[in-house]
Amino acid sequence: MLSNTPLRTKMIVYTVLGVFLILTASTAVIISTVTTQEEKLAYQQSVEMASNYANQFDADMKANLAIARTISTTMESYETEDRDEVILILKNLLRDNPHLLGTYVAFEPNAFDGKDAEYVNAPAHDETGRFVPYWNKMSGNASVAPLLHYNTSDYYQLPKATGKDTLTEPYFYEGVFMVSYVSPIIKDGEFAGIGGVDVSLDYVDEEVSEVRIFDTGYAFMVSNTGVLLSHPTHKDWIGKKNLYDFGGENVKKASNDIKNGIGGRLETIDPTTGKNVILFYEPVETGDFAFVLVVPKEEMFAGVTDLRARLLIISAISILFMAALAYMIARSVTKPINRIVKDFKSIAEDAVKGELGVRADTDVAIDFREIPKGLNEILNAVVIPIRETMRVTNALAKGELKERVKVDVQGEFRELEDTLDKFSETLNMIIDDSNAVLTAFQHNNFKRPIQIQGQGDFKLLTDGIEETRLVLDRITTQRREAEKSLMEYARKLEHSNKLKEELESIINSSPVIVFLWKYEEGWPIEFVSENVTRLGYNVEDFTSRKILYGDIVYPEDLEKVELELAKNVESGCDVYNSDYRILTRSGEIRWVDERTFIQRNEKGEVRLQGIILDITEHKKAEEALLQMEEIRKKEIHHRIKNNLQVISTLLYLESGNFNDEKVIEAFKESQHRVKSMALVHEKLYQSEDMISVDFADYIQNLANYLFGAYSVGDKDINLKLDVDNVFLGMDTAVPLGIIINELVSNALKHAFSDRESGEICICLKKEEKGNHFLLTVRDNGRGFPEEIDFRETESLGLQLVINLVDQIEGSIELNTTGEGTEFRISFRELRYRQKI
């Protein structure tokens, strides 16, 4: 192609191309350097702006948290216990800080002044009487009301649990979107309540929505979890939309950065404007919020684009200037050359016409004169070889391949004649070999290869024949293999259909019903095995959508099944089991065990595949076993009670064989201990759950028994009971019953020996912390001897009490400061793993 291009054009093109490459490279370097710096500057300005706004809001949040901390600190040192004064303090704080939505304190029950009972349903109090005043401007004007939901909401429960200052996640309180700054009130090392302030997120939205960058850029804020706290246009998104709604894989990383308090940026599509934007996000340290700046990319880099365009225009002008200069240089060089070329063209035209005697004009510029002289000499030397070559060529054209050059010439003309002879020989051999291969083709033999490989254009001929042979050979081989593969595929297809029929037969004859559901309301069924007829339905009932799967689930179990499925889908579970009831077509209730496989495709769409098995008979068997187990437990406790009563009777009878009062007394005390244990088993036998004992009733029965056993009827000794409604397990009830037996027995025997009247008081109270209880056994008798250490006494009864108190992981104290004797036992209910 270049050989046909004029010299002048080549010179212009080469000059312009060189200049173009140099200017392009230099312009590219300049544009890259300048635009990179401009882009860095644009990014830096956006990051600094986002950081400045984030720091501004962080300062506001710290100031609000300081107000909450001031309220709690004031309440910690407040000793006046004047509720009206505290309410006035909160009102003044709300008035002095117009940006606040509300101020409040909330105390634990009776933690402020111990007078909650006097303020039930009073202003700023609820039905509990707790001191929970809340000054707020929710309705526009400031008003006071009791706090709501403090037993469950984070604004109270988080500082109570952690004992630290808390900034809550944004939440709706009585329809207002807000955050709470809360500080715990600690008195004597114990949590007493909270002091806090509420800030409406409307003011955040108003301030952030005013932020503008470039032409259409804007800003918004998000919480720690990515929930939108503001938006300049879509106010309905606030508190409902999440940063994930902006789409894109980078949003996940940005959300994790915000949760971890890390700043950064990401490029995405703005769902509001549809533009390609860059989101710059910076953490707001207090509360783990983040300030997000949304900058349209085209506006951010508008200056960079303009600078790039101007540099390109300058480069284009330079290229045009150099093209004009190259044209002038080329014209001065090519003018004499064109004259010689014109003369050469005239000679060539004559030579084409067969006039080989024409010669070139040598009257040209001295720098180019040797060119026409040389041409004339070449023409003189070429005429004879050309004529001989033409003769041989004409013979070859007639098919006379044996004809050869007969003129003796020298140099390259000799090579030309040798080449022509060689061409004749090669062409003759190629034709013979090609005919042999084509003859083999006629007999469907494609294995015979080309043996003579030609050169140049002859190589195209021989390679073409060889490629044709190879293609035909490959096609023949592939056809045979395809026929073989089709036969094998037909065999496998027949086998697969047979297996499918066998599998469907197995499923339809099994008790297991196979379903394929859609994860939609009511669970429409896409497939169900034919053995669904076991439930009275047929396949058409479900596939035609006349009946949804949710329609056959027992109504009382439907909500449970829906919640369980939603929970497993949301948690990413792949398979789970569930038992519930369904209705057959006849209305019969049957129990089924469902094994559900949750399938998810690349788009996140969910389909449900599962099997259900009728387990009604299994459920009935389980219920029968549970009834038998309950009867067995009752029988065990009944027999233990009877055996203990027999032991008590034997002890009583055996004591009649002795005269020693101490021995008789020892038998009597053992009899009482056995009786206390028998009463426990009797109460367990009478209880509904066979696990815990109604201990208030038990203490009454045990005390009545001991009063009768020690014959106090002739004395005016009263029993006073102050027992909470307490139920204790057997591991705690048995030792505790023996303890009460020993202490009451000691009081009956020793406290009133010289008196005709008295009082024994048994008090059992459940303390507020956990499973802790306080047992008090008190009498107003003559008192415990001061010279005796009840922990080191030789009395078997008191030793037994000490050991049993340790057994129930309790502590015992003796109080003799007042009248009589008082034992105080603090313990907790033992929680042993139930034996099966």
Coordinates of N, CA and C in Angstrom, one line a residue, residues 28 62 218 321 348 494 559 620-621 626 643 662 679 725 727 742 804 830:
A28 N -0.2 13.8 26.7 CA -0.8 12.8 27.6 C -0.1 12.9 29.0
K62 N -21.6 15.6 71.7 CA -20.9 15.6 73.0 C -21.5 16.6 74.0
Y218 N -25.2 17.0 47.6 CA -25.9 17.2 48.8 C -25.3 16.2 49.9
F321 N -0.1 23.1 12.2 CA 1.0 23.9 11.8 C 2.2 23.1 11.2
A348 N 7.6 3.0 -19.7 CA 6.8 1.8 -19.3 C 5.6 1.6 -20.2
E494 N -32.9 -44.3 27.7 CA -33.9 -45.4 28.0 C -33.7 -45.8 29.4
E559 N -49.4 -19.8 62.4 CA -48.5 -18.7 62.8 C -47.1 -19.2 63.2
K620 N -49.2 -39.9 69.4 CA -50.1 -40.5 70.4 C -49.3 -41.4 71.3
A621 N -48.3 -42.1 70.8 CA -47.5 -43.0 71.7 C -46.7 -42.1 72.7
L626 N -45.8 -40.1 78.3 CA -45.8 -39.0 79.3 C -46.8 -39.3 80.4
N643 N -43.2 -45.4 103.0 CA -42.0 -46.1 103.6 C -41.5 -45.2 104.8
K662 N -32.9 -40.0 127.4 CA -32.1 -39.5 126.3 C -32.3 -40.4 125.0
L679 N -43.4 -35.6 104.7 CA -44.3 -34.5 104.3 C -43.9 -33.9 102.9
N725 N -45.5 -16.9 98.9 CA -46.0 -18.0 98.0 C -44.8 -18.5 97.3
F727 N -42.5 -21.9 95.9 CA -42.4 -23.3 95.4 C -41.0 -23.7 95.3
E742 N -35.7 -29.0 113.1 CA -34.8 -28.9 114.2 C -34.9 -27.6 115.0
L804 N -26.7 -29.0 107.0 CA -27.7 -28.8 105.9 C -27.7 -27.4 105.3
L830 N -31.4 -24.6 94.9 CA -30.5 -25.4 94.1 C -31.1 -25.8 92.8

